[in-house]
Each structure stands twice: as C-alpha cells, then as structure tokens.
Amino acid sequence: MNDREKRDFQAGLEAEVDAFMRGETTRRNFITRFGQMTGMLAASAPILGMMTDWALAQQKLELADATSPLGQAQAAALKASKEGPAEGSAFRAVEAAKAHAGVTINMTYEAGLQALDPRNFSGPMWEQLTGMKSNVVELSNPDQYSKAVAEHIAGSGAYDVLDISPAWTPSLADGGVIAPLDDYIAKYMNPADLEDYHPLYKALPTYKGKIWGFFDDGDMFALYYRKDIFEDPKMMEAYQTKFNAKLGPPKTWEEYAQIAQFITDQMAPKVYGAGHFRKAGSPGNQFDFLQQYRANGGKLFGDDMKAGLVSDAGVKTLTNMLAANKASIPGNNELDAVSLWAAFLTGKVAMIYSWPPSGRMAANYSQSATAINFIPQSQIAGKVGYAVVPGNPEHATGYNKALSADSPNPEAAYLFMQWACSPPVSLARCMLPYALRDPYRISHFKSELYGALFPSAKEYLANLNNSANVGLLDPIMPGAQDYFLSIDRMCTAVWAGADPKASLETAAAEWNETTDRLGMESQKAFYTEFLKLPGATADNTVEKLGMAVTL
C-alpha cells in the first residue's frame, strides 16, 4: 500500500468499526474483511493473497536494518550459528547439519502469518548456513493434527517437522505419529538450553518420561488496558466516589465486570469498558471459561473422571462472564480475536485480555512490517498498560515443534528444530513483527534487544513472564478438542439466554460421553499425567510450586 491507500484503508476501517459498534448490518462484512486481511480467519486466501503473496512466495532471507533491535538480534543469531560458542546448540546444529546439505525438509505451519517466519527468515537462513532446503506446508489449525495423522496412516513420509498443539502430544506419541527426541538431545544439544525455558513451558513436550518436541510459542493471555483512561483524574475520582476504591487493573473477575461497566457508563458510545472474543468457534469461549472457572476453584474432572463442571464455580464463572458481556461493546458476542484487536487499536475499548500480539500491535510495532501493513495503525500507542489477568491467565494453545516418526530425514529435521528453538535464533524469531511466535524463554523475557523494540517493551515482557508464573495450561489429553467444543456450545447457549446451570449440565453430559467413548480408565491415566505439570491447576502454578521467575 502507498501512503494514500493506507489513509483510505484506515478511514474506511474506522467507519466500519463505528458501524459495527452501533450494531449495523456491516458487522459481518467488517469481521470477515478484517479477519481475512490479517490472515487469521479460515477464509483468508483471496484477500490475504493480494496483500502477502509476494512475501509468501519469495522464500528469501529478509534481514532488518542492522542498527535496529531486530537487526541486532538477527545478527547475533547468525553469529551464534556460524562462530559459536562451540557448545551452543545453534552452532552444534549447524555444524552437524552440513552433512545433510541438499536435503529438503518439509515442515507444517499454520497458514497465514505464522508461515512467514520459515519462509522469509528461519528457512532461508538455515539454507544459507547448511545447504539444506525447507518446504513450508501451510495448514489450518485442525489440519495440523488431522493431516499429520492421515499421512502417518498412509506411510507417506510427507512431513519431517510438525508444528503441533501441546494438547495433541499424548495422542500423537501413542499413535506413533511423532518420535521422541531424547537420543538426539543427548547427542547434539547444550543441556543448559532446556533450563532456559520458563518453568510453565519446559515440561509441555514431555510425556511418559520422554521429550516429544521443543516448545515454541508462549501463547499466554494478559490484560491490556488504557492507562490514559484508568489514570484520568476525573475517572479516578468518580470511581472512588461510587465504589470507595481506587480505579486500577482488576484483581478479581467481579471487579473486572464492575470496572468495565463503570467505564461504559461514563464513556460510551465513544469508548466501552471491555470487549471479548465470544463468537462461537472463533475460538475464545473455551479459553475464557477455563481460566475463570479454575481461578474460581473449579475442577475439570472428579476422581471418578466425571466432569466437574456442574458446581458453584461453574455457575459463578458464567455469571461473571455474563456481567462482563453486559459491560462490553455492542456486538461483543460476535467478536473474534481479530475484530477485538481492531476495536482496541482504534480506541473503542478500554480493556481486553488476549494473546501477546495485542501488546505489539498496540505499540504499532507489528505494523512496521511491510507484509502486514494493512493492520490499522494503533491510535493508543503509548497509552497501554499491562497487567496479569485476574486470578490465573490461560496459556491458550501454543505450539511444539515435533519430529515426524515417518520423516525420511529424521536427523536433518531434528537439527533444524534444535537450531530454530535455540536461545539466539528463537529470540530473533519471536521479535519478527509479522510472525505470531511469542516469548517463552527466560532469556527472551530478559532480552535487552527485545526490550528495545518499543518504548514499553520491557514492561510488556515482564508482564508476560509474571503471567506465566501464575498461568494455567489447556488440558493436555486426548479428546481435548471435544471438551473445548462442548464449552464453546455451552457458552454460546448462555449468551443467547439459556440457564447457566442447565447449560453446565448439558456440557457435563457431553464431557462424560467423550470420556466414555475414549475409555474412562485411559482418560484417567492421561489426566493424571496432565495434573503433574506445573500450571495444570490453580493450586500448582509455577509460583505456588516455588519456581517463579523473577526478572
């Protein structure tokens, strides 16, 4: 886009956001248009193609200005890969991989912006360093699971490296779809690299005492709020008068809804207190419910593996979520993550909780990339504060890099994974403005280079680290997606007026059916393994286990 096209797009987007919030008929067009343009919706191909085909097609190493923080991080990654230190995992991977020059490794990636990293940075750099080529296979998130399984059954050897959700690890490991990495790690990796993972993420690729991948994406929810609103003297005085309390980031979900409603009452229709991605299937409802439910003391399953949803914690959670919906922007229940970002960036919402790209977009850092310069410029840059989500934030999905058990080039594929996830290379990858990989190593959170990306980047990183200290994991067990879909249907029914307790009963029955279908004893064994992980419950967070990372 040229400057004029950018201005025209920005003006048109702002008009659509305004119309969306008034509940006019442009709502569906707005969600579709913005979601497609950012590559975050399944139907993204036509419009995304116009904007980013050039980026997706070039498979050429792109390096930032050498004087910029990103450019310096990329240079450091290159130096560590070529010059060492000799014991470094990046250097050791590159030296061993030279024996595989000319080999092509096929790797799956989520379609859209995620794939720009291996296409335009890590893949071309790896080829330059080792002579190995890479082929990026873009898949929808569900297909990243189903196609991996299908190709394994067919014995095709189509994939070498698989990007998978941690929740899929047990099923894929037991099904023989992925291979353990322990022998390769012992042979090639610097053991210190495993200690550099934040404790919430370190154990995610482990299962039955083996390591089945490298964790590669810190998808931790955090709270992003408008400091200019929360620190406005008139707003602070009015809140103090009404509630005899100081206006600030909420500590409980009841306080969250109260603050959101207060801001809406004071500032709507110019600004609303909150917004949420409540649209069915977006996803969002399952993550929102799980983080609040467990923070409220809810248990996923009882000792008999019966669903624990029908409880005071379940009713309290849905009641709190309904109150938050009432305090939110018009059309809240039809928002997905992308349309919520648009509303926040254009100044329509005072408070959101979402994935880490929220902070980079709000600071206008993501928009510095030519590949995604169609994301609207942030009108709230410099006005955003960061806080931990009330109670316990959700680590919503994330990615592991796993080795396909059917890879025709297993060692070559492993070496790429070790290199890409090594501290210096992964830092540069997490700093790419156009990609969606988020910080997960302690060295990421402490990085001076990352901390220099935008004025408040250090505070942003500290909050992500602090959120991980008290964060909760998605259930890691077979059937997780079925359990999630039941929650999504339950929430959607409640938003439409269904009774919360009756909806919880319906969802619990569906959970029990899923458990019975997969085998109660088998599911109990998987759930028992999950409960051993830091962050599996609100009672065994990283912080409560005494492993919190202090920056």
Coordinates of C-alpha atoms in Angstrom, one line a residue:
M1 CA 0.0 0.0 0.0
N2 CA 1.1 3.6 -0.7
D3 CA 0.5 6.3 1.9
R4 CA -2.8 7.4 0.3
E5 CA -4.1 3.8 0.2
K6 CA -3.1 3.4 3.9
R7 CA -5.0 6.5 4.8
D8 CA -8.1 5.4 2.8
F9 CA -8.0 2.0 4.4
Q10 CA -7.6 3.4 7.9
A11 CA -10.5 5.8 7.4
G12 CA -12.7 3.0 6.0
L13 CA -11.8 0.7 8.8
E14 CA -12.6 3.2 11.5
A15 CA -16.0 3.8 9.8
E16 CA -16.7 0.1 9.8
V17 CA -15.7 -0.2 13.5
D18 CA -18.1 2.6 14.4
A19 CA -20.9 0.9 12.4
F20 CA -20.1 -2.4 13.9
M21 CA -20.5 -1.0 17.4
R22 CA -23.8 0.6 16.5
G23 CA -25.0 -2.9 15.5
E24 CA -25.5 -2.0 11.9
T25 CA -25.5 -4.5 9.1
T26 CA -21.8 -4.0 8.2
R27 CA -20.9 -6.2 11.2
R28 CA -20.4 -9.4 9.2
N29 CA -18.6 -7.6 6.5
F30 CA -16.3 -6.0 9.0
I31 CA -15.4 -9.2 10.8
T32 CA -14.9 -11.0 7.5
R33 CA -12.9 -8.2 5.9
F34 CA -10.6 -7.5 8.8
G35 CA -10.2 -11.2 9.6
Q36 CA -9.3 -12.1 6.1
M37 CA -6.9 -9.3 5.7
T38 CA -4.9 -10.4 8.7
G39 CA -4.8 -14.0 7.7
M40 CA -6.5 -15.1 10.9
L41 CA -9.7 -16.5 9.5
A42 CA -10.1 -19.7 7.6
A43 CA -11.5 -17.8 4.5
S44 CA -8.4 -15.6 4.3
A45 CA -7.0 -16.8 1.0
P46 CA -8.5 -14.3 -1.5
I47 CA -7.7 -11.0 0.2
L48 CA -4.6 -12.2 2.1
G49 CA -3.3 -13.3 -1.3
M50 CA -3.5 -9.8 -2.7
M51 CA -1.5 -8.4 0.2
T52 CA 1.1 -11.0 1.0
D53 CA 1.6 -13.4 -1.9
W54 CA 4.9 -11.6 -2.6
A55 CA 6.0 -12.3 0.9
L56 CA 4.9 -15.9 0.9
A57 CA 6.4 -16.7 -2.4
Q58 CA 9.9 -15.3 -2.1
Q59 CA 11.5 -17.8 0.3
K60 CA 14.4 -15.3 0.6
L61 CA 16.2 -14.3 3.7
E62 CA 14.9 -10.9 4.9
L63 CA 17.1 -9.1 7.5
A64 CA 16.1 -6.0 9.3
D65 CA 18.2 -2.8 9.5
A66 CA 21.5 -3.8 11.2
T67 CA 21.2 -1.0 13.7
S68 CA 17.6 -1.9 14.8
P69 CA 17.0 -4.2 17.8
L70 CA 15.6 -6.8 15.5
G71 CA 18.6 -6.5 13.1
Q72 CA 21.0 -6.9 16.0
A73 CA 19.1 -10.0 17.3
Q74 CA 19.3 -11.5 13.8
A75 CA 23.0 -10.7 13.5
A76 CA 23.5 -12.4 16.9
A77 CA 21.6 -15.4 15.8
L78 CA 23.7 -15.7 12.6
K79 CA 27.0 -15.2 14.6
A80 CA 26.0 -17.9 17.2
S81 CA 25.2 -20.2 14.3
K82 CA 28.4 -19.6 12.4
E83 CA 31.0 -18.8 15.1
G84 CA 29.7 -20.3 18.3
P85 CA 30.3 -20.6 21.2
A86 CA 31.2 -24.1 20.2
E87 CA 29.0 -25.7 22.9
G88 CA 26.0 -23.6 21.8
S89 CA 23.0 -25.6 20.4
A90 CA 22.7 -23.3 17.3
F91 CA 26.4 -23.8 16.4
R92 CA 26.3 -27.5 17.0
A93 CA 23.2 -28.0 15.0
V94 CA 24.6 -26.1 12.0
E95 CA 27.9 -28.0 12.0
A96 CA 26.1 -31.4 12.1
A97 CA 23.6 -30.3 9.5
K98 CA 26.2 -29.6 6.9
A99 CA 26.4 -33.3 6.3
H100 CA 22.8 -33.2 5.1
A101 CA 23.4 -30.4 2.5
G102 CA 21.0 -30.7 -0.4
V103 CA 18.3 -32.4 1.7
T104 CA 14.8 -30.7 1.7
I105 CA 12.8 -30.9 4.9
N106 CA 9.1 -30.5 4.8
M107 CA 7.5 -28.7 7.8
T108 CA 3.9 -27.9 8.6
Y109 CA 2.9 -24.5 9.8
E110 CA -0.4 -22.8 10.5
A111 CA -1.5 -21.0 7.3
G112 CA -1.1 -17.2 7.1
L113 CA 1.2 -15.0 9.2
Q114 CA 2.8 -17.9 11.1
A115 CA 4.3 -19.2 7.9
L116 CA 6.1 -16.0 7.1
D117 CA 8.8 -16.9 9.7
P118 CA 10.1 -20.1 8.0
R119 CA 9.5 -18.6 4.5
N120 CA 11.3 -15.3 5.0
F121 CA 13.7 -15.8 7.9
S122 CA 14.4 -19.1 9.6
G123 CA 14.1 -21.3 6.5
P124 CA 16.3 -19.2 4.2
M125 CA 18.9 -18.6 7.0
W126 CA 19.1 -22.3 7.6
E127 CA 19.7 -23.0 3.9
Q128 CA 22.4 -20.3 3.8
L129 CA 24.1 -21.8 6.8
T130 CA 23.8 -25.5 6.0
G131 CA 22.8 -26.0 2.3
M132 CA 19.6 -27.7 3.5
K133 CA 16.4 -26.5 1.9
S134 CA 13.0 -26.3 3.5
N135 CA 9.4 -26.6 2.2
V136 CA 6.6 -24.9 4.2
V137 CA 3.3 -26.8 4.1
E138 CA 0.6 -24.4 5.3
L139 CA -2.4 -26.0 7.0
S140 CA -5.4 -24.8 9.0
N141 CA -5.0 -25.4 12.8
P142 CA -7.3 -28.5 12.8
D143 CA -5.5 -29.9 9.7
Q144 CA -2.2 -29.6 11.5
Y145 CA -3.4 -32.6 13.5
S146 CA -5.6 -34.5 11.1
K147 CA -3.3 -34.4 8.1
A148 CA -0.3 -35.5 10.3
V149 CA -2.3 -38.5 11.4
A150 CA -3.5 -39.2 7.8
E151 CA 0.0 -39.1 6.3
H152 CA 1.2 -41.4 9.1
I153 CA -1.5 -43.9 8.4
A154 CA -0.6 -43.7 4.7
G155 CA 3.1 -44.1 5.5
S156 CA 3.8 -41.3 3.0
G157 CA 6.7 -39.7 4.8
A158 CA 5.3 -36.4 3.6
Y159 CA 6.4 -34.4 6.6
D160 CA 9.6 -34.0 8.6
V161 CA 8.8 -31.3 11.2
L162 CA 5.3 -30.9 12.6
D163 CA 4.0 -27.8 14.4
I164 CA 1.5 -29.2 16.9
S165 CA -0.5 -28.0 19.9
P166 CA 0.8 -29.4 23.2
A167 CA -2.7 -30.8 23.8
W168 CA -2.1 -33.3 20.9
T169 CA 1.2 -34.7 22.2
P170 CA -0.2 -37.8 24.1
S171 CA -2.4 -38.9 21.2
L172 CA 0.3 -38.4 18.5
A173 CA 3.0 -40.0 20.7
D174 CA 0.9 -43.1 21.5
G175 CA -0.2 -43.3 17.9
G176 CA 3.3 -43.4 16.6
V177 CA 2.9 -40.2 14.6
I178 CA 5.8 -38.3 16.4
A179 CA 9.2 -39.6 17.6
P180 CA 10.9 -38.9 20.9
L181 CA 14.0 -36.6 20.8
D182 CA 15.9 -37.8 23.8
D183 CA 18.7 -39.5 22.0
Y184 CA 19.2 -36.6 19.6
I185 CA 19.2 -34.1 22.5
A186 CA 21.8 -36.1 24.4
K187 CA 24.0 -36.1 21.2
Y188 CA 23.6 -32.6 20.0
M189 CA 22.0 -30.1 22.4
N190 CA 23.6 -27.9 25.1
P191 CA 21.6 -29.1 28.2
A192 CA 21.5 -25.5 29.5
D193 CA 19.0 -24.6 26.8
L194 CA 16.4 -26.8 28.4
E195 CA 16.9 -24.8 31.7
D196 CA 16.3 -21.5 29.8
Y197 CA 12.6 -22.4 29.2
H198 CA 10.2 -20.7 31.6
P199 CA 9.1 -23.4 34.0
L200 CA 5.5 -23.3 32.8
Y201 CA 6.6 -24.3 29.3
K202 CA 9.6 -26.6 30.0
A203 CA 7.6 -29.7 30.6
L204 CA 5.0 -29.2 27.9
P205 CA 6.6 -31.5 25.3
T206 CA 7.3 -34.3 27.8
Y207 CA 5.1 -37.4 28.1
K208 CA 5.8 -40.7 29.8
G209 CA 9.3 -39.7 30.7
K210 CA 10.4 -38.7 27.2
I211 CA 10.7 -35.5 25.3
W212 CA 8.5 -35.3 22.1
G213 CA 9.4 -31.9 20.8
F214 CA 10.6 -28.4 21.6
F215 CA 8.1 -25.8 22.9
D216 CA 8.0 -22.9 20.6
D217 CA 5.2 -20.4 21.3
G218 CA 4.3 -18.6 24.6
D219 CA 0.6 -18.0 24.0
M220 CA -0.1 -16.5 27.4
F221 CA -3.2 -14.4 27.9
A222 CA -2.6 -11.0 29.6
L223 CA -4.6 -7.9 30.3
Y224 CA -4.1 -4.8 28.2
Y225 CA -5.7 -1.6 29.3
R226 CA -5.9 2.1 28.5
K227 CA -3.7 3.9 31.0
D228 CA -5.0 7.3 29.9
I229 CA -8.5 6.2 31.0
F230 CA -7.5 4.4 34.1
E231 CA -5.3 7.3 35.3
D232 CA -7.6 10.1 34.3
P233 CA -8.2 12.2 37.4
K234 CA -11.9 12.7 36.7
M235 CA -12.4 8.9 36.1
M236 CA -10.4 8.1 39.2
E237 CA -12.4 10.5 41.4
A238 CA -15.8 9.2 40.1
Y239 CA -14.8 5.6 40.7
Q240 CA -13.6 6.4 44.2
T241 CA -16.8 8.2 44.9
K242 CA -19.0 5.4 43.6
F243 CA -17.2 2.3 44.9
N244 CA -14.9 3.7 47.7
A245 CA -12.0 2.0 45.9
K246 CA -9.1 3.1 43.6
L247 CA -9.5 2.7 39.9
G248 CA -6.9 0.3 38.6
P249 CA -6.4 -3.0 36.8
P250 CA -8.9 -5.5 38.2
K251 CA -7.7 -8.2 40.6
T252 CA -10.9 -10.3 40.6
W253 CA -13.4 -11.2 37.9
E254 CA -16.2 -9.4 39.8
E255 CA -14.0 -6.3 39.9
Y256 CA -13.3 -6.7 36.2
A257 CA -17.0 -6.5 35.3
Q258 CA -17.5 -3.7 37.7
I259 CA -14.8 -1.6 36.2
A260 CA -15.9 -2.4 32.6
Q261 CA -19.4 -1.4 33.4
F262 CA -18.2 1.8 35.1
I263 CA -16.2 2.9 32.0
T264 CA -19.0 2.0 29.7
D265 CA -21.4 4.1 31.8
Q266 CA -19.0 7.0 31.8
M267 CA -17.7 7.0 28.2
A268 CA -20.0 5.1 25.8
P269 CA -20.5 5.3 22.9
K270 CA -17.1 6.8 22.4
V271 CA -15.4 4.1 24.4
Y272 CA -16.7 0.9 26.1
G273 CA -15.2 -0.7 29.1
A274 CA -14.3 -4.1 27.6
G275 CA -14.5 -6.5 24.7
H276 CA -14.2 -10.2 24.4
F277 CA -13.9 -12.8 21.6
R278 CA -17.2 -14.6 22.3
K279 CA -18.1 -15.7 18.8
A280 CA -18.8 -19.4 18.5
G281 CA -15.9 -21.3 17.1
S282 CA -13.6 -18.3 16.9
P283 CA -12.0 -19.8 19.3
G284 CA -12.3 -17.9 22.6
N285 CA -15.1 -19.1 24.8
Q286 CA -13.3 -22.2 26.0
F287 CA -10.2 -20.3 27.0
D288 CA -12.2 -17.6 28.7
F289 CA -14.3 -20.1 30.6
L290 CA -11.4 -22.3 31.6
Q291 CA -9.2 -19.6 33.0
Q292 CA -12.0 -18.1 35.1
Y293 CA -13.5 -21.5 36.1
R294 CA -10.2 -22.8 37.5
A295 CA -9.4 -19.5 39.2
N296 CA -12.8 -19.8 40.9
G297 CA -11.8 -23.2 42.3
G298 CA -13.5 -25.3 39.6
K299 CA -12.2 -28.8 38.9
L300 CA -12.2 -30.3 35.4
F301 CA -12.8 -33.9 36.5
G302 CA -13.5 -35.7 39.7
D303 CA -11.6 -38.8 41.0
D304 CA -14.1 -40.9 39.0
M305 CA -13.4 -38.9 35.8
K306 CA -16.9 -37.5 35.8
A307 CA -17.0 -33.9 34.6
G308 CA -16.8 -31.3 37.4
L309 CA -18.5 -28.5 35.5
V310 CA -21.8 -28.6 37.4
S311 CA -20.7 -26.7 40.5
D312 CA -20.8 -23.4 42.3
A313 CA -17.6 -22.5 40.5
G314 CA -19.3 -23.1 37.1
V315 CA -22.3 -21.0 37.9
K316 CA -20.1 -18.2 39.3
T317 CA -17.9 -18.2 36.2
L318 CA -20.8 -18.0 33.7
T319 CA -22.5 -15.3 35.9
N320 CA -19.2 -13.2 35.9
M321 CA -18.9 -13.7 32.1
L322 CA -22.5 -12.5 31.5
A323 CA -21.8 -9.4 33.6
A324 CA -18.7 -8.7 31.5
N325 CA -20.7 -9.1 28.3
K326 CA -23.2 -6.6 29.5
A327 CA -20.5 -4.1 30.2
S328 CA -18.9 -4.6 26.7
I329 CA -19.1 -3.0 23.3
P330 CA -22.2 -3.7 21.2
G331 CA -21.7 -6.9 19.2
N332 CA -19.4 -8.3 21.9
N333 CA -20.8 -11.9 21.4
E334 CA -20.0 -11.9 17.7
L335 CA -16.4 -10.7 18.1
D336 CA -13.4 -13.0 17.3
A337 CA -9.8 -12.2 18.3
V338 CA -9.1 -10.2 15.2
S339 CA -12.1 -7.9 15.3
L340 CA -11.5 -7.4 19.0
W341 CA -7.9 -6.3 18.2
A342 CA -9.3 -3.8 15.7
A343 CA -11.7 -2.3 18.2
F344 CA -8.9 -2.0 20.7
L345 CA -6.4 -0.5 18.3
T346 CA -8.9 2.1 17.1
G347 CA -9.6 3.3 20.6
K348 CA -13.1 1.8 21.1
V349 CA -12.3 -0.4 24.0
A350 CA -10.6 0.4 27.3
M351 CA -9.6 -3.1 28.4
I352 CA -9.0 -6.5 26.8
Y353 CA -7.3 -9.8 27.6
S354 CA -5.8 -11.7 24.7
W355 CA -2.7 -13.2 23.2
P356 CA 0.7 -11.5 23.3
P357 CA 0.5 -9.9 19.8
S358 CA -2.0 -7.5 21.4
G359 CA 0.8 -5.6 23.0
R360 CA 3.0 -5.4 19.9
M361 CA 0.1 -4.3 17.8
A362 CA -1.0 -1.7 20.3
A363 CA 2.5 -0.2 20.3
N364 CA 2.5 -0.1 16.4
Y365 CA 5.5 -2.5 16.2
S366 CA 3.7 -5.2 14.2
Q367 CA 2.6 -2.6 11.7
S368 CA 6.2 -1.8 10.9
A369 CA 6.3 -4.9 8.7
T370 CA 5.5 -4.4 5.0
A371 CA 3.9 -7.9 4.9
I372 CA 1.1 -6.8 7.3
N373 CA 1.0 -3.0 6.9
F374 CA -2.8 -3.4 6.3
I375 CA -3.3 -3.8 10.1
P376 CA -4.7 -0.5 11.3
Q377 CA -2.3 1.9 12.9
S378 CA -2.7 1.9 16.7
Q379 CA -4.4 5.1 18.0
I380 CA -3.5 4.1 21.5
A381 CA 0.3 3.7 21.2
G382 CA 2.0 4.9 24.4
K383 CA -1.3 4.7 26.3
V384 CA -1.4 1.0 27.0
G385 CA -0.7 -0.7 30.4
Y386 CA -0.1 -4.4 31.1
A387 CA -1.4 -6.5 34.0
V388 CA -1.9 -10.1 34.9
V389 CA -5.4 -11.4 34.1
P390 CA -7.5 -11.7 37.3
G391 CA -6.8 -14.9 39.1
N392 CA -4.9 -17.2 36.7
P393 CA -4.4 -16.4 33.0
E394 CA -4.8 -19.1 30.4
H395 CA -1.9 -20.3 28.3
A396 CA -4.2 -20.7 25.2
T397 CA -2.8 -23.4 22.9
G398 CA 0.8 -22.6 21.9
Y399 CA 3.0 -24.8 19.7
N400 CA 5.6 -27.5 20.0
K401 CA 7.9 -28.4 17.1
A402 CA 7.8 -32.2 16.8
L403 CA 9.6 -34.8 14.7
S404 CA 7.5 -36.8 12.4
A405 CA 8.1 -40.5 13.1
D406 CA 7.9 -41.1 9.3
S407 CA 10.4 -38.5 8.3
P408 CA 12.8 -39.7 5.6
N409 CA 15.4 -37.3 7.1
P410 CA 14.9 -37.5 10.8
E411 CA 18.3 -36.3 11.9
A412 CA 18.3 -33.4 9.5
A413 CA 14.8 -32.5 10.6
Y414 CA 15.8 -32.7 14.3
L415 CA 18.8 -30.4 13.7
F416 CA 16.7 -27.8 12.2
M417 CA 14.3 -27.9 15.2
Q418 CA 17.2 -27.6 17.7
W419 CA 18.6 -24.7 15.8
A420 CA 15.3 -22.8 15.3
C421 CA 14.4 -23.2 19.0
S422 CA 17.9 -22.4 20.4
P423 CA 18.0 -19.2 22.5
P424 CA 19.6 -16.8 20.0
V425 CA 17.6 -18.0 17.0
S426 CA 14.3 -18.2 18.8
L427 CA 14.7 -14.7 20.2
A428 CA 15.1 -13.3 16.7
R429 CA 12.1 -15.3 15.5
C430 CA 9.9 -14.0 18.4
M431 CA 10.9 -10.5 17.5
L432 CA 9.8 -10.7 13.9
P433 CA 7.0 -8.1 13.6
Y434 CA 5.0 -10.1 11.0
A435 CA 5.1 -13.5 12.7
L436 CA 3.0 -14.7 15.6
R437 CA 5.5 -16.6 17.7
D438 CA 5.6 -15.2 21.3
P439 CA 8.3 -15.2 24.0
Y440 CA 8.7 -18.3 26.1
R441 CA 12.4 -18.5 27.2
I442 CA 13.7 -16.8 30.3
S443 CA 16.3 -15.2 28.0
H444 CA 13.5 -13.8 25.9
F445 CA 11.9 -12.1 28.8
K446 CA 15.3 -10.7 29.9
S447 CA 16.4 -9.7 26.5
E448 CA 17.7 -6.1 26.2
L449 CA 17.1 -6.2 22.4
Y450 CA 13.5 -7.3 22.7
G451 CA 13.1 -4.7 25.5
A452 CA 14.1 -2.0 23.0
L453 CA 11.5 -2.9 20.3
F454 CA 9.1 -0.3 21.5
P455 CA 9.0 2.2 24.5
S456 CA 7.1 -0.1 26.9
A457 CA 8.5 -3.4 25.7
K458 CA 10.4 -4.2 28.9
E459 CA 7.1 -3.8 30.9
Y460 CA 5.3 -5.9 28.3
L461 CA 7.9 -8.7 28.7
A462 CA 7.8 -8.6 32.5
N463 CA 4.1 -8.9 32.5
L464 CA 4.2 -11.9 30.2
N465 CA 6.7 -13.5 32.5
N466 CA 4.7 -12.7 35.6
S467 CA 1.6 -14.1 33.9
A468 CA 3.3 -17.3 33.1
N469 CA 4.3 -17.6 36.8
V470 CA 0.6 -17.9 37.7
G471 CA -0.7 -19.2 34.4
L472 CA -2.8 -22.3 33.7
L473 CA -2.4 -24.8 30.9
D474 CA -5.0 -26.1 28.5
P475 CA -5.8 -29.7 29.2
I476 CA -3.3 -32.0 27.5
M477 CA -5.1 -35.3 26.8
P478 CA -7.0 -37.0 24.0
G479 CA -10.4 -35.5 23.4
A480 CA -9.3 -32.0 24.4
Q481 CA -10.8 -30.5 21.3
D482 CA -14.2 -32.3 22.0
Y483 CA -14.2 -31.0 25.6
F484 CA -13.4 -27.5 24.3
L485 CA -16.2 -27.6 21.7
S486 CA -18.7 -28.5 24.5
I487 CA -17.6 -25.5 26.4
D488 CA -18.0 -23.3 23.3
R489 CA -21.5 -24.6 22.7
M490 CA -22.4 -24.1 26.4
C491 CA -21.2 -20.5 26.5
T492 CA -22.9 -19.7 23.2
A493 CA -26.2 -21.0 24.6
V494 CA -25.8 -18.9 27.7
W495 CA -25.1 -15.8 25.7
A496 CA -28.4 -16.5 23.9
G497 CA -30.3 -16.7 27.1
A498 CA -30.1 -20.3 28.3
D499 CA -30.0 -21.0 32.0
P500 CA -26.3 -21.3 33.2
K501 CA -26.8 -24.3 35.4
A502 CA -28.8 -26.2 32.8
S503 CA -26.1 -25.4 30.2
L504 CA -23.4 -26.7 32.6
E505 CA -25.4 -29.9 33.0
T506 CA -25.6 -30.3 29.2
A507 CA -21.9 -29.7 28.8
A508 CA -21.0 -32.1 31.6
A509 CA -23.1 -34.8 29.9
E510 CA -21.2 -34.2 26.7
W511 CA -17.9 -34.4 28.5
N512 CA -18.9 -37.7 30.1
E513 CA -19.9 -39.1 26.7
T514 CA -16.5 -38.1 25.3
T515 CA -14.7 -39.7 28.3
D516 CA -16.7 -42.9 27.9
R517 CA -16.1 -43.0 24.2
L518 CA -12.3 -42.7 24.6
G519 CA -12.2 -45.0 27.6
M520 CA -12.6 -43.8 31.2
E521 CA -9.5 -45.6 32.5
S522 CA -7.4 -44.5 29.6
Q523 CA -8.6 -40.9 30.0
K524 CA -7.9 -41.0 33.8
A525 CA -4.4 -42.0 33.1
F526 CA -3.9 -39.1 30.7
Y527 CA -5.5 -36.7 33.1
T528 CA -3.3 -37.9 35.9
E529 CA -0.2 -37.2 33.8
F530 CA -1.5 -33.8 33.0
L531 CA -2.1 -32.9 36.6
K532 CA 1.7 -33.4 37.2
L533 CA 2.5 -30.4 35.1
P534 CA 3.2 -27.0 36.6
G535 CA 0.2 -24.9 35.8
A536 CA -2.3 -27.8 35.5
T537 CA -4.4 -26.3 38.3
A538 CA -4.7 -23.1 40.3
D539 CA -3.1 -25.0 43.2
N540 CA 0.1 -25.9 41.4
T541 CA 1.0 -22.9 39.4
V542 CA 4.7 -22.2 38.8
E543 CA 4.5 -19.6 41.6
K544 CA 2.9 -21.9 44.1
L545 CA 5.5 -24.6 43.4
G546 CA 8.2 -22.1 44.3
M547 CA 9.6 -21.9 40.7
A548 CA 8.5 -18.4 39.8
V549 CA 10.9 -16.5 37.6
T550 CA 11.9 -13.0 38.8
L551 CA 13.3 -10.7 36.2

